Amino acid sequence: MNINTMSQTSTGYESYNLAIALHETAMRKTADGKTTYHARPIIRKSVDMDSVANDMITTGALSGYSVEQILAVWSVLNNAIVDRVMNGAIVDGGIGTYYPTVHGSFTGLTDTFDTGRHSIDIGFRISKDTKELISDLRPATVSIGNTTVPEVTGVVDFETGADDQLTPGGFLTITGKNIKVNGTNDDVGLYFTNLEDGSKSVKVTADRIGINTGTKLALNVPALEAGSYQISIVTQPVTGTWTCKSTRTYTIESEFTVIA
């Protein structure tokens, strides 16, 4: 089974071509001052493994199997992958590799793992073969984007007046559209990601942000160690009175420097 097989249209199977939308990149302009744009995939729907199992049956990729049988095997396979990864293995799953990660800093060589400061996660990295496979794909349609995805138009560090530095303990403002840090999902927050050492990254929860609106965030910069950082907003967008169940992530393209 490959992406070409699954793209065939059969009765009862929805075959979509990827569509993308162009969004204005407010913080990046060309040398002559012209606005640039970046593309995001247009997400038509969210599907579960039941839908994927039905796809495999409808397209003939797994004829002779029931949805229940496919899901049962998938559940066992997932558990086996997690077991291997949590025992320190890197698992090549074809589409990509799964590997264990540890987050949080330790105070010394004798410091022990503390669930209040540390966490274990599973990382995923797309494989070379998958990259080569999708490199031949081209978006079917291109449109002008108008979504609730966050857009940042400005970042100012008040201690330095710079838009590319961060001062720990200083005051920081972020302006834009749809940038309110909103929602109850565990991953919601404002992230300062250290590009050299992920253990030095810091998450700021919504209750620690002094001004938290759709157009402006204002807060004290956390106690970041020296290095280069990227800032990401993870939020559950709101449309009218409806809050999206899943989170959306927007990472500011600029890098920010913390000087010791």
Coordinates of C-alpha atoms in Angstrom, one line a residue:
M1 CA 0.0 0.0 0.0
N2 CA 1.3 3.5 -0.9
I3 CA 0.0 7.0 -1.4
N4 CA -0.7 6.3 -5.0
T5 CA -2.9 3.3 -4.1
M6 CA -4.8 5.3 -1.5
S7 CA -5.4 8.2 -3.9
Q8 CA -7.5 6.1 -6.3
T9 CA -11.2 6.9 -6.2
S10 CA -13.6 4.1 -5.4
T11 CA -17.2 4.0 -4.4
G12 CA -17.5 5.2 -0.8
Y13 CA -14.0 6.6 -0.6
E14 CA -13.4 10.3 -0.6
S15 CA -10.2 11.2 -2.5
Y16 CA -9.1 14.7 -1.8
N17 CA -6.3 16.6 -3.4
L18 CA -4.3 18.9 -1.0
A19 CA -5.5 22.5 -1.1
I20 CA -3.4 25.4 0.4
A21 CA -4.2 28.9 1.4
L22 CA -1.9 31.9 1.3
H23 CA -1.5 34.1 4.4
E24 CA 0.2 37.5 4.6
T25 CA 3.5 37.2 6.5
A26 CA 3.3 40.5 8.4
M27 CA 6.8 40.4 10.0
R28 CA 8.7 39.6 6.8
K29 CA 8.9 41.9 3.8
T30 CA 11.2 41.9 0.8
A31 CA 14.0 44.4 0.4
D32 CA 11.8 46.8 -1.5
G33 CA 9.1 46.7 1.2
K34 CA 6.7 44.3 -0.5
T35 CA 4.6 41.9 1.5
T36 CA 5.4 38.2 1.4
Y37 CA 3.0 35.4 1.9
H38 CA 3.3 31.9 3.3
A39 CA 1.1 28.8 2.6
R40 CA -0.9 26.6 5.0
P41 CA -2.8 23.4 4.1
I42 CA -6.6 23.8 4.2
I43 CA -7.8 21.2 6.6
R44 CA -11.1 19.9 5.4
K45 CA -11.9 17.4 8.2
S46 CA -10.5 15.4 11.0
V47 CA -10.8 11.6 10.7
D48 CA -10.1 8.7 13.1
M49 CA -8.7 5.2 12.5
D50 CA -12.2 3.9 11.7
S51 CA -12.2 6.1 8.6
V52 CA -8.7 5.1 7.6
A53 CA -9.6 1.4 8.0
N54 CA -12.7 1.9 5.8
D55 CA -10.5 3.6 3.3
M56 CA -8.2 0.6 3.1
I57 CA -11.2 -1.7 2.6
T58 CA -12.9 0.5 0.0
T59 CA -9.8 0.9 -2.1
G60 CA -9.0 -2.8 -1.9
A61 CA -5.7 -2.2 -0.1
L62 CA -6.9 -4.7 2.6
S63 CA -9.7 -6.6 1.0
G64 CA -11.0 -9.6 3.0
Y65 CA -10.5 -7.8 6.4
S66 CA -13.2 -6.1 8.5
V67 CA -12.8 -2.7 10.1
E68 CA -12.8 -4.4 13.5
Q69 CA -9.9 -6.7 12.5
I70 CA -7.9 -3.8 11.2
L71 CA -8.5 -1.7 14.3
A72 CA -7.6 -4.6 16.5
V73 CA -4.2 -5.1 14.8
W74 CA -3.6 -1.3 14.8
S75 CA -4.2 -1.2 18.6
V76 CA -1.7 -4.0 19.2
L77 CA 0.8 -2.4 16.8
N78 CA 0.5 0.9 18.6
N79 CA 1.1 -0.7 22.0
A80 CA 4.1 -2.6 20.7
I81 CA 5.7 0.6 19.2
V82 CA 5.2 2.4 22.5
D83 CA 6.7 -0.5 24.5
R84 CA 9.8 -0.5 22.3
V85 CA 10.2 3.2 22.4
M86 CA 9.7 3.4 26.2
N87 CA 12.5 0.8 26.5
G88 CA 14.9 3.0 24.7
A89 CA 14.5 1.9 21.0
I90 CA 14.1 4.0 17.9
V91 CA 11.3 2.4 15.9
D92 CA 11.2 2.9 12.1
G93 CA 7.5 2.9 11.2
G94 CA 8.0 3.4 7.5
I95 CA 6.3 6.8 7.3
G96 CA 8.8 8.0 10.0
T97 CA 10.6 7.0 13.1
Y98 CA 9.5 7.2 16.7
Y99 CA 11.9 7.9 19.5
P100 CA 11.9 8.7 23.3
T101 CA 12.4 12.3 24.5
V102 CA 12.9 13.7 28.0
H103 CA 12.0 17.3 28.9
G104 CA 13.0 19.5 31.8
S105 CA 16.4 20.5 33.3
F106 CA 18.2 18.7 36.1
T107 CA 20.0 20.6 38.9
G108 CA 23.0 18.3 39.0
L109 CA 24.4 14.8 38.2
T110 CA 22.7 13.4 41.4
D111 CA 19.3 15.0 40.7
T112 CA 16.5 12.5 40.2
F113 CA 13.6 12.4 37.8
D114 CA 10.7 14.5 39.2
T115 CA 7.3 14.4 37.5
G116 CA 6.7 18.0 38.6
R117 CA 9.8 19.2 36.6
H118 CA 10.4 16.5 34.1
S119 CA 8.4 14.6 31.5
I120 CA 8.9 11.8 29.0
D121 CA 7.4 12.0 25.5
I122 CA 7.6 10.3 22.2
G123 CA 9.0 12.2 19.2
F124 CA 8.4 11.6 15.6
R125 CA 10.6 12.3 12.6
I126 CA 9.4 11.8 9.0
S127 CA 11.4 9.4 7.0
K128 CA 13.5 10.1 3.9
D129 CA 11.4 7.8 1.8
T130 CA 8.2 9.6 2.8
K131 CA 9.8 13.0 2.1
E132 CA 10.7 11.8 -1.4
L133 CA 7.2 10.4 -1.9
I134 CA 5.5 13.7 -1.0
S135 CA 8.0 15.8 -2.8
D136 CA 6.3 14.9 -6.1
L137 CA 2.9 16.1 -4.9
R138 CA 1.5 19.5 -5.9
P139 CA -1.4 21.3 -4.3
A140 CA -4.6 21.1 -6.3
T141 CA -5.9 24.6 -5.4
V142 CA -4.5 27.8 -3.9
S143 CA -6.7 30.4 -2.3
I144 CA -6.4 33.4 0.0
G145 CA -6.5 32.4 3.6
N146 CA -9.1 33.6 6.1
T147 CA -8.9 31.4 9.1
T148 CA -8.7 31.7 12.9
V149 CA -5.1 30.6 12.9
P150 CA -2.9 33.0 14.9
E151 CA -0.9 35.6 13.0
V152 CA 1.8 37.7 14.7
T153 CA 2.5 41.2 13.4
G154 CA 4.9 42.5 16.0
V155 CA 7.1 41.6 19.0
V156 CA 8.7 44.2 21.3
D157 CA 11.1 43.7 24.2
F158 CA 10.5 46.8 26.3
E159 CA 13.9 46.6 28.1
T160 CA 15.9 46.9 24.8
G161 CA 13.2 48.1 22.4
A162 CA 14.3 45.3 20.1
D163 CA 12.2 42.9 18.1
D164 CA 14.8 40.2 18.1
Q165 CA 15.9 40.0 21.8
L166 CA 14.4 38.8 25.0
T167 CA 15.2 40.1 28.5
P168 CA 14.4 37.6 31.3
G169 CA 12.2 39.4 33.8
G170 CA 11.5 42.2 31.4
F171 CA 8.3 43.1 29.7
L172 CA 7.3 41.7 26.3
T173 CA 4.4 42.5 24.0
I174 CA 3.2 40.5 21.1
T175 CA 0.6 41.9 18.7
G176 CA -1.3 40.2 15.9
K177 CA -4.6 38.5 15.0
N178 CA -6.3 35.5 16.8
I179 CA -3.3 35.3 19.2
K180 CA -5.2 34.8 22.5
V181 CA -3.9 31.9 24.4
N182 CA -7.2 30.1 25.0
G183 CA -8.5 26.7 25.9
T184 CA -8.2 23.9 28.5
N185 CA -6.1 21.4 26.6
D186 CA -2.8 20.6 28.4
D187 CA -0.6 21.9 25.6
V188 CA -2.2 25.3 25.5
G189 CA 0.3 28.1 26.3
L190 CA 3.0 30.4 25.1
Y191 CA 6.3 28.6 24.4
F192 CA 9.8 29.9 24.4
T193 CA 11.8 27.1 22.7
N194 CA 15.6 27.0 23.0
L195 CA 17.0 26.1 19.6
E196 CA 20.2 24.7 21.0
D197 CA 18.9 22.8 24.0
G198 CA 15.3 21.8 24.3
S199 CA 15.6 21.2 28.0
K200 CA 16.0 25.0 28.5
S201 CA 12.6 25.7 26.8
V202 CA 9.9 27.3 28.9
K203 CA 6.1 27.2 28.7
V204 CA 4.0 30.1 30.0
T205 CA 0.4 29.2 30.8
A206 CA -2.5 31.6 30.1
D207 CA -2.9 32.7 33.7
R208 CA 0.7 34.1 33.7
I209 CA 0.0 36.4 30.7
G210 CA -1.0 39.9 31.9
I211 CA -2.8 40.9 28.8
N212 CA -4.3 38.0 26.8
T213 CA -6.5 39.1 23.9
G214 CA -7.0 38.2 20.3
T215 CA -4.8 41.2 19.2
K216 CA -2.3 41.6 22.0
L217 CA -0.3 39.5 24.5
A218 CA 1.7 41.2 27.3
L219 CA 3.8 39.4 29.9
N220 CA 7.0 39.3 31.9
V221 CA 9.7 37.2 30.1
P222 CA 10.4 34.0 32.0
A223 CA 13.8 33.2 33.5
L224 CA 15.3 32.0 30.2
E225 CA 18.9 30.9 29.9
A226 CA 21.2 32.5 27.3
G227 CA 20.7 31.3 23.8
S228 CA 18.5 31.5 20.7
Y229 CA 14.8 31.0 21.0
Q230 CA 11.6 30.7 19.0
I231 CA 8.2 31.8 20.3
S232 CA 5.1 29.6 19.6
I233 CA 1.5 30.2 20.5
V234 CA -0.6 27.1 21.1
T235 CA -4.3 27.8 21.5
Q236 CA -7.8 26.5 20.9
P237 CA -9.3 29.0 18.4
V238 CA -12.8 30.4 19.1
T239 CA -15.3 31.0 16.3
G240 CA -18.4 32.8 17.7
T241 CA -19.3 30.8 20.8
W242 CA -17.6 27.6 19.6
T243 CA -14.2 26.6 20.9
C244 CA -12.1 24.3 18.7
K245 CA -11.5 21.0 20.5
S246 CA -8.0 20.6 19.1
T247 CA -5.1 23.1 19.5
R248 CA -3.6 25.2 16.8
T249 CA 0.1 26.2 16.8
Y250 CA 1.7 29.3 15.4
T251 CA 5.5 29.7 15.6
I252 CA 6.9 33.1 15.0
E253 CA 9.5 32.8 12.2
S254 CA 12.0 35.2 13.8
E255 CA 14.7 34.0 16.2
F256 CA 15.1 35.8 19.5
T257 CA 18.3 36.1 21.5
V258 CA 18.8 36.0 25.2
I259 CA 22.1 37.4 26.3
A260 CA 23.6 36.2 29.6

